mmCIF file with all atom_site columns, C-alpha atoms in Angstrom:
data_model
loop_
_atom_site.group_PDB
_atom_site.id
_atom_site.type_symbol
_atom_site.label_atom_id
_atom_site.label_alt_id
_atom_site.label_comp_id
_atom_site.label_asym_id
_atom_site.label_entity_id
_atom_site.label_seq_id
_atom_site.pdbx_PDB_ins_code
_atom_site.Cartn_x
_atom_site.Cartn_y
_atom_site.Cartn_z
_atom_site.occupancy
_atom_site.B_iso_or_equiv
_atom_site.pdbx_formal_charge
_atom_site.auth_seq_id
_atom_site.auth_comp_id
_atom_site.auth_asym_id
_atom_site.auth_atom_id
_atom_site.pdbx_PDB_model_num
ATOM 1   C CA . UNK Q 1 1   ? 107.801 72.482 -24.254 1.00 77.00 ? 1   UNK Q CA 1
ATOM 2   C CA . UNK Q 1 2   ? 110.094 69.982 -25.952 1.00 83.00 ? 2   UNK Q CA 1
ATOM 3   C CA . UNK Q 1 3   ? 113.732 71.002 -26.123 1.00 90.00 ? 3   UNK Q CA 1
ATOM 4   C CA . UNK Q 1 4   ? 115.791 70.996 -29.298 1.00 88.00 ? 4   UNK Q CA 1
ATOM 5   C CA . UNK Q 1 5   ? 117.933 68.165 -27.882 1.00 91.00 ? 5   UNK Q CA 1
ATOM 6   C CA . UNK Q 1 6   ? 114.823 66.069 -27.236 1.00 89.00 ? 6   UNK Q CA 1
ATOM 7   C CA . UNK Q 1 7   ? 113.501 66.691 -30.753 1.00 88.00 ? 7   UNK Q CA 1
ATOM 8   C CA . UNK Q 1 8   ? 116.829 65.610 -32.228 1.00 89.00 ? 8   UNK Q CA 1
ATOM 9   C CA . UNK Q 1 9   ? 116.912 62.503 -29.998 1.00 88.00 ? 9   UNK Q CA 1
ATOM 10  C CA . UNK Q 1 10  ? 113.380 61.629 -31.136 1.00 85.00 ? 10  UNK Q CA 1
ATOM 11  C CA . UNK Q 1 11  ? 114.427 61.976 -34.787 1.00 85.00 ? 11  UNK Q CA 1
ATOM 12  C CA . UNK Q 1 12  ? 117.450 59.710 -34.259 1.00 86.00 ? 12  UNK Q CA 1
ATOM 13  C CA . UNK Q 1 13  ? 115.280 57.102 -32.536 1.00 84.00 ? 13  UNK Q CA 1
ATOM 14  C CA . UNK Q 1 14  ? 112.689 57.277 -35.311 1.00 80.00 ? 14  UNK Q CA 1
ATOM 15  C CA . UNK Q 1 15  ? 115.383 56.392 -37.867 1.00 81.00 ? 15  UNK Q CA 1
ATOM 16  C CA . UNK Q 1 16  ? 116.044 53.152 -35.976 1.00 81.00 ? 16  UNK Q CA 1
ATOM 17  C CA . UNK Q 1 17  ? 112.359 52.138 -36.062 1.00 72.00 ? 17  UNK Q CA 1
ATOM 18  C CA . UNK Q 1 18  ? 111.780 50.696 -39.501 1.00 72.00 ? 18  UNK Q CA 1
ATOM 19  C CA . UNK Q 1 19  ? 108.909 48.368 -38.706 1.00 78.00 ? 19  UNK Q CA 1
ATOM 20  C CA . UNK Q 1 20  ? 108.810 44.673 -39.478 1.00 82.00 ? 20  UNK Q CA 1
ATOM 21  C CA . UNK Q 1 21  ? 111.429 43.405 -41.912 1.00 81.00 ? 21  UNK Q CA 1
ATOM 22  C CA . UNK Q 1 22  ? 110.576 39.748 -42.428 1.00 87.00 ? 22  UNK Q CA 1
ATOM 23  C CA . UNK Q 1 23  ? 107.545 38.609 -44.365 1.00 88.00 ? 23  UNK Q CA 1
ATOM 24  C CA . UNK Q 1 24  ? 106.203 36.889 -41.234 1.00 86.00 ? 24  UNK Q CA 1
ATOM 25  C CA . UNK Q 1 25  ? 106.563 40.118 -39.259 1.00 82.00 ? 25  UNK Q CA 1
ATOM 26  C CA . UNK Q 1 26  ? 104.812 42.081 -41.996 1.00 79.00 ? 26  UNK Q CA 1
ATOM 27  C CA . UNK Q 1 27  ? 101.923 39.603 -41.983 1.00 79.00 ? 27  UNK Q CA 1
ATOM 28  C CA . UNK Q 1 28  ? 101.541 39.966 -38.214 1.00 75.00 ? 28  UNK Q CA 1
ATOM 29  C CA . UNK Q 1 29  ? 101.732 43.759 -38.454 1.00 74.00 ? 29  UNK Q CA 1
ATOM 30  C CA . UNK Q 1 30  ? 99.155  43.790 -41.235 1.00 70.00 ? 30  UNK Q CA 1
ATOM 31  C CA . UNK Q 1 31  ? 96.596  42.190 -38.895 1.00 69.00 ? 31  UNK Q CA 1
ATOM 32  C CA . UNK Q 1 32  ? 97.156  44.531 -35.927 1.00 67.00 ? 32  UNK Q CA 1
ATOM 33  C CA . UNK Q 1 33  ? 93.858  46.334 -36.591 1.00 57.00 ? 33  UNK Q CA 1
ATOM 34  C CA . UNK Q 1 34  ? 91.959  43.042 -36.589 1.00 56.00 ? 34  UNK Q CA 1
ATOM 35  C CA . UNK Q 1 35  ? 92.463  42.148 -32.935 1.00 57.00 ? 35  UNK Q CA 1
ATOM 36  C CA . UNK Q 1 36  ? 88.769  42.432 -32.055 1.00 60.00 ? 36  UNK Q CA 1
ATOM 37  C CA . UNK Q 1 37  ? 87.244  43.105 -35.463 1.00 59.00 ? 37  UNK Q CA 1
ATOM 38  C CA . UNK Q 1 38  ? 85.083  46.066 -34.496 1.00 58.00 ? 38  UNK Q CA 1
ATOM 39  C CA . UNK Q 1 39  ? 87.137  48.603 -36.412 1.00 60.00 ? 39  UNK Q CA 1
ATOM 40  C CA . UNK Q 1 40  ? 88.577  46.333 -39.066 1.00 60.00 ? 40  UNK Q CA 1
ATOM 41  C CA . UNK Q 1 41  ? 88.489  47.488 -42.649 1.00 55.00 ? 41  UNK Q CA 1
ATOM 42  C CA . UNK Q 1 42  ? 87.408  44.071 -43.788 1.00 58.00 ? 42  UNK Q CA 1
ATOM 43  C CA . UNK Q 1 43  ? 84.020  42.881 -42.623 1.00 63.00 ? 43  UNK Q CA 1
ATOM 44  C CA . UNK Q 1 44  ? 84.729  39.178 -42.583 1.00 71.00 ? 44  UNK Q CA 1
ATOM 45  C CA . UNK Q 1 45  ? 87.285  37.767 -40.192 1.00 68.00 ? 45  UNK Q CA 1
ATOM 46  C CA . UNK Q 1 46  ? 88.741  34.299 -40.164 1.00 72.00 ? 46  UNK Q CA 1
ATOM 47  C CA . UNK Q 1 47  ? 85.961  33.095 -37.859 1.00 78.00 ? 47  UNK Q CA 1
ATOM 48  C CA . UNK Q 1 48  ? 83.144  34.315 -40.081 1.00 85.00 ? 48  UNK Q CA 1
ATOM 49  C CA . UNK Q 1 49  ? 81.706  33.018 -43.325 1.00 87.00 ? 49  UNK Q CA 1
ATOM 50  C CA . UNK Q 1 50  ? 81.897  35.320 -46.365 1.00 87.00 ? 50  UNK Q CA 1
ATOM 51  C CA . UNK Q 1 51  ? 78.797  33.682 -47.860 1.00 90.00 ? 51  UNK Q CA 1
ATOM 52  C CA . UNK Q 1 52  ? 76.837  34.505 -44.701 1.00 92.00 ? 52  UNK Q CA 1
ATOM 53  C CA . UNK Q 1 53  ? 77.854  38.138 -45.007 1.00 91.00 ? 53  UNK Q CA 1
ATOM 54  C CA . UNK Q 1 54  ? 76.974  38.305 -48.704 1.00 91.00 ? 54  UNK Q CA 1
ATOM 55  C CA . UNK Q 1 55  ? 73.528  36.856 -47.963 1.00 94.00 ? 55  UNK Q CA 1
ATOM 56  C CA . UNK Q 1 56  ? 73.064  39.320 -45.103 1.00 94.00 ? 56  UNK Q CA 1
ATOM 57  C CA . UNK Q 1 57  ? 74.157  42.228 -47.291 1.00 93.00 ? 57  UNK Q CA 1
ATOM 58  C CA . UNK Q 1 58  ? 71.797  41.112 -50.076 1.00 94.00 ? 58  UNK Q CA 1
ATOM 59  C CA . UNK Q 1 59  ? 68.893  40.907 -47.610 1.00 95.00 ? 59  UNK Q CA 1
ATOM 60  C CA . UNK Q 1 60  ? 69.591  44.439 -46.355 1.00 95.00 ? 60  UNK Q CA 1
ATOM 61  C CA . UNK Q 1 61  ? 69.970  45.763 -49.922 1.00 94.00 ? 61  UNK Q CA 1
ATOM 62  C CA . UNK Q 1 62  ? 66.688  44.112 -50.921 1.00 94.00 ? 62  UNK Q CA 1
ATOM 63  C CA . UNK Q 1 63  ? 64.861  46.128 -48.254 1.00 95.00 ? 63  UNK Q CA 1
ATOM 64  C CA . UNK Q 1 64  ? 65.965  49.428 -49.849 1.00 94.00 ? 64  UNK Q CA 1
ATOM 65  C CA . UNK Q 1 65  ? 65.512  50.613 -53.396 1.00 90.00 ? 65  UNK Q CA 1
ATOM 66  C CA . UNK Q 1 66  ? 68.782  52.495 -53.747 1.00 92.00 ? 66  UNK Q CA 1
ATOM 67  C CA . UNK Q 1 67  ? 68.585  54.824 -56.756 1.00 93.00 ? 67  UNK Q CA 1
ATOM 68  C CA . UNK Q 1 68  ? 71.942  56.580 -56.690 1.00 95.00 ? 68  UNK Q CA 1
ATOM 69  C CA . UNK Q 1 69  ? 75.533  55.618 -56.010 1.00 95.00 ? 69  UNK Q CA 1
ATOM 70  C CA . UNK Q 1 70  ? 75.363  57.418 -52.676 1.00 96.00 ? 70  UNK Q CA 1
ATOM 71  C CA . UNK Q 1 71  ? 72.228  55.535 -51.675 1.00 95.00 ? 71  UNK Q CA 1
ATOM 72  C CA . UNK Q 1 72  ? 73.833  52.212 -52.647 1.00 94.00 ? 72  UNK Q CA 1
ATOM 73  C CA . UNK Q 1 73  ? 76.925  53.116 -50.643 1.00 94.00 ? 73  UNK Q CA 1
ATOM 74  C CA . UNK Q 1 74  ? 74.783  53.993 -47.629 1.00 95.00 ? 74  UNK Q CA 1
ATOM 75  C CA . UNK Q 1 75  ? 72.903  50.693 -47.874 1.00 95.00 ? 75  UNK Q CA 1
ATOM 76  C CA . UNK Q 1 76  ? 76.200  48.786 -48.039 1.00 93.00 ? 76  UNK Q CA 1
ATOM 77  C CA . UNK Q 1 77  ? 77.478  50.803 -45.083 1.00 93.00 ? 77  UNK Q CA 1
ATOM 78  C CA . UNK Q 1 78  ? 74.300  50.002 -43.169 1.00 94.00 ? 78  UNK Q CA 1
ATOM 79  C CA . UNK Q 1 79  ? 74.837  46.289 -43.805 1.00 93.00 ? 79  UNK Q CA 1
ATOM 80  C CA . UNK Q 1 80  ? 78.434  46.627 -42.607 1.00 91.00 ? 80  UNK Q CA 1
ATOM 81  C CA . UNK Q 1 81  ? 77.432  48.448 -39.417 1.00 92.00 ? 81  UNK Q CA 1
ATOM 82  C CA . UNK Q 1 82  ? 74.640  45.986 -38.629 1.00 93.00 ? 82  UNK Q CA 1
ATOM 83  C CA . UNK Q 1 83  ? 77.027  43.072 -39.190 1.00 91.00 ? 83  UNK Q CA 1
ATOM 84  C CA . UNK Q 1 84  ? 79.516  44.645 -36.767 1.00 89.00 ? 84  UNK Q CA 1
ATOM 85  C CA . UNK Q 1 85  ? 76.797  45.228 -34.180 1.00 91.00 ? 85  UNK Q CA 1
ATOM 86  C CA . UNK Q 1 86  ? 75.904  41.544 -34.413 1.00 90.00 ? 86  UNK Q CA 1
ATOM 87  C CA . UNK Q 1 87  ? 79.573  40.722 -33.930 1.00 88.00 ? 87  UNK Q CA 1
ATOM 88  C CA . UNK Q 1 88  ? 79.826  43.060 -30.940 1.00 90.00 ? 88  UNK Q CA 1
ATOM 89  C CA . UNK Q 1 89  ? 76.756  41.468 -29.355 1.00 93.00 ? 89  UNK Q CA 1
ATOM 90  C CA . UNK Q 1 90  ? 78.211  38.004 -29.863 1.00 89.00 ? 90  UNK Q CA 1
ATOM 91  C CA . UNK Q 1 91  ? 81.533  39.105 -28.389 1.00 89.00 ? 91  UNK Q CA 1
ATOM 92  C CA . UNK Q 1 92  ? 79.830  40.759 -25.436 1.00 93.00 ? 92  UNK Q CA 1
ATOM 93  C CA . UNK Q 1 93  ? 77.817  37.624 -24.732 1.00 93.00 ? 93  UNK Q CA 1
ATOM 94  C CA . UNK Q 1 94  ? 80.959  35.510 -24.924 1.00 92.00 ? 94  UNK Q CA 1
ATOM 95  C CA . UNK Q 1 95  ? 82.826  37.826 -22.566 1.00 92.00 ? 95  UNK Q CA 1
ATOM 96  C CA . UNK Q 1 96  ? 79.986  37.713 -20.043 1.00 93.00 ? 96  UNK Q CA 1
ATOM 97  C CA . UNK Q 1 97  ? 79.957  33.909 -20.240 1.00 94.00 ? 97  UNK Q CA 1
ATOM 98  C CA . UNK Q 1 98  ? 83.712  33.806 -19.654 1.00 94.00 ? 98  UNK Q CA 1
ATOM 99  C CA . UNK Q 1 99  ? 83.355  36.207 -16.707 1.00 94.00 ? 99  UNK Q CA 1
ATOM 100 C CA . UNK Q 1 100 ? 80.511  34.133 -15.267 1.00 93.00 ? 100 UNK Q CA 1
ATOM 101 C CA . UNK Q 1 101 ? 82.720  31.047 -15.528 1.00 92.00 ? 101 UNK Q CA 1
ATOM 102 C CA . UNK Q 1 102 ? 85.542  32.813 -13.687 1.00 92.00 ? 102 UNK Q CA 1
ATOM 103 C CA . UNK Q 1 103 ? 83.117  33.988 -11.009 1.00 91.00 ? 103 UNK Q CA 1
ATOM 104 C CA . UNK Q 1 104 ? 81.712  30.471 -10.618 1.00 89.00 ? 104 UNK Q CA 1
ATOM 105 C CA . UNK Q 1 105 ? 85.230  29.006 -10.341 1.00 89.00 ? 105 UNK Q CA 1
ATOM 106 C CA . UNK Q 1 106 ? 86.143  31.663 -7.759  1.00 87.00 ? 106 UNK Q CA 1
ATOM 107 C CA . UNK Q 1 107 ? 83.036  30.925 -5.719  1.00 86.00 ? 107 UNK Q CA 1
ATOM 108 C CA . UNK Q 1 108 ? 83.737  27.190 -5.871  1.00 84.00 ? 108 UNK Q CA 1
ATOM 109 C CA . UNK Q 1 109 ? 87.345  27.648 -4.741  1.00 83.00 ? 109 UNK Q CA 1
ATOM 110 C CA . UNK Q 1 110 ? 86.198  30.058 -2.018  1.00 79.00 ? 110 UNK Q CA 1
ATOM 111 C CA . UNK Q 1 111 ? 83.635  27.514 -0.819  1.00 80.00 ? 111 UNK Q CA 1
ATOM 112 C CA . UNK Q 1 112 ? 86.314  24.809 -0.838  1.00 77.00 ? 112 UNK Q CA 1
ATOM 113 C CA . UNK Q 1 113 ? 88.621  27.103 1.118   1.00 74.00 ? 113 UNK Q CA 1
ATOM 114 C CA . UNK Q 1 114 ? 85.909  27.766 3.708   1.00 73.00 ? 114 UNK Q CA 1
ATOM 115 C CA . UNK Q 1 115 ? 85.155  24.038 3.969   1.00 78.00 ? 115 UNK Q CA 1
ATOM 116 C CA . UNK Q 1 116 ? 88.828  23.183 4.492   1.00 76.00 ? 116 UNK Q CA 1
ATOM 117 C CA . UNK Q 1 117 ? 89.102  26.000 7.045   1.00 76.00 ? 117 UNK Q CA 1
ATOM 118 C CA . UNK Q 1 118 ? 86.163  24.501 8.981   1.00 77.00 ? 118 UNK Q CA 1
ATOM 119 C CA . UNK Q 1 119 ? 87.883  21.115 8.956   1.00 78.00 ? 119 UNK Q CA 1
ATOM 120 C CA . UNK Q 1 120 ? 91.146  22.616 10.186  1.00 77.00 ? 120 UNK Q CA 1
ATOM 121 C CA . UNK Q 1 121 ? 89.369  24.590 12.915  1.00 75.00 ? 121 UNK Q CA 1
ATOM 122 C CA . UNK Q 1 122 ? 87.426  21.517 13.946  1.00 75.00 ? 122 UNK Q CA 1
ATOM 123 C CA . UNK Q 1 123 ? 90.569  19.377 14.135  1.00 75.00 ? 123 UNK Q CA 1
ATOM 124 C CA . UNK Q 1 124 ? 92.851  21.927 15.755  1.00 79.00 ? 124 UNK Q CA 1
ATOM 125 C CA . UNK Q 1 125 ? 90.137  23.690 17.708  1.00 71.00 ? 125 UNK Q CA 1
ATOM 126 C CA . UNK Q 1 126 ? 89.466  20.572 19.748  1.00 57.00 ? 126 UNK Q CA 1
ATOM 127 C CA . UNK Q 1 127 ? 93.176  20.051 20.351  1.00 50.00 ? 127 UNK Q CA 1
ATOM 128 C CA . UNK Q 1 128 ? 93.552  23.697 21.406  1.00 51.00 ? 128 UNK Q CA 1
ATOM 129 C CA . UNK Q 1 129 ? 90.561  23.558 23.729  1.00 49.00 ? 129 UNK Q CA 1
ATOM 130 C CA . UNK Q 1 130 ? 91.860  20.312 25.284  1.00 49.00 ? 130 UNK Q CA 1
ATOM 131 C CA . UNK Q 1 131 ? 95.280  21.933 25.765  1.00 51.00 ? 131 UNK Q CA 1
ATOM 132 C CA . UNK Q 1 132 ? 93.726  25.061 27.289  1.00 48.00 ? 132 UNK Q CA 1
ATOM 133 C CA . UNK Q 1 133 ? 91.624  22.857 29.545  1.00 49.00 ? 133 UNK Q CA 1
ATOM 134 C CA . UNK Q 1 134 ? 94.732  20.891 30.643  1.00 52.00 ? 134 UNK Q CA 1
ATOM 135 C CA . UNK Q 1 135 ? 96.742  24.081 31.213  1.00 50.00 ? 135 UNK Q CA 1
ATOM 136 C CA . UNK Q 1 136 ? 94.001  25.646 33.317  1.00 51.00 ? 136 UNK Q CA 1
ATOM 137 C CA . UNK Q 1 137 ? 93.772  22.503 35.450  1.00 52.00 ? 137 UNK Q CA 1
ATOM 138 C CA . UNK Q 1 138 ? 97.571  22.360 35.989  1.00 54.00 ? 138 UNK Q CA 1
ATOM 139 C CA . UNK Q 1 139 ? 97.643  26.069 36.871  1.00 53.00 ? 139 UNK Q CA 1
ATOM 140 C CA . UNK Q 1 140 ? 94.959  25.505 39.469  1.00 54.00 ? 140 UNK Q CA 1
ATOM 141 C CA . UNK Q 1 141 ? 96.990  22.686 41.106  1.00 53.00 ? 141 UNK Q CA 1
#
């Protein structure tokens, strides 16, 4: 359970937190919910074309004969959800491609590391075996 002192300290700290003060800070803060676009209030982000969305929405609306305001709202909501699912699929594909690139780079660097290790072992392995051979001969003498 939170103590009275802690509650008072929280209240004092909350008074210090006033959010962004400059216009630039407010603009940044305003876009916090748009980081990935899946839960954004606006459908169209900066990387998408508003005309494409309007055409998509019109195509979805044309498939349904909405009679009431609720039906029209549901059709618009359907278009919004389908648009977001397309976006999510595109993002997922992009993330998998990025991950595949990282995996490929890792495998290439790992292969290079193994190749350089073979070279080092080949170069120093011969020197070590020659030294061991020389030491065993001098110990026998």
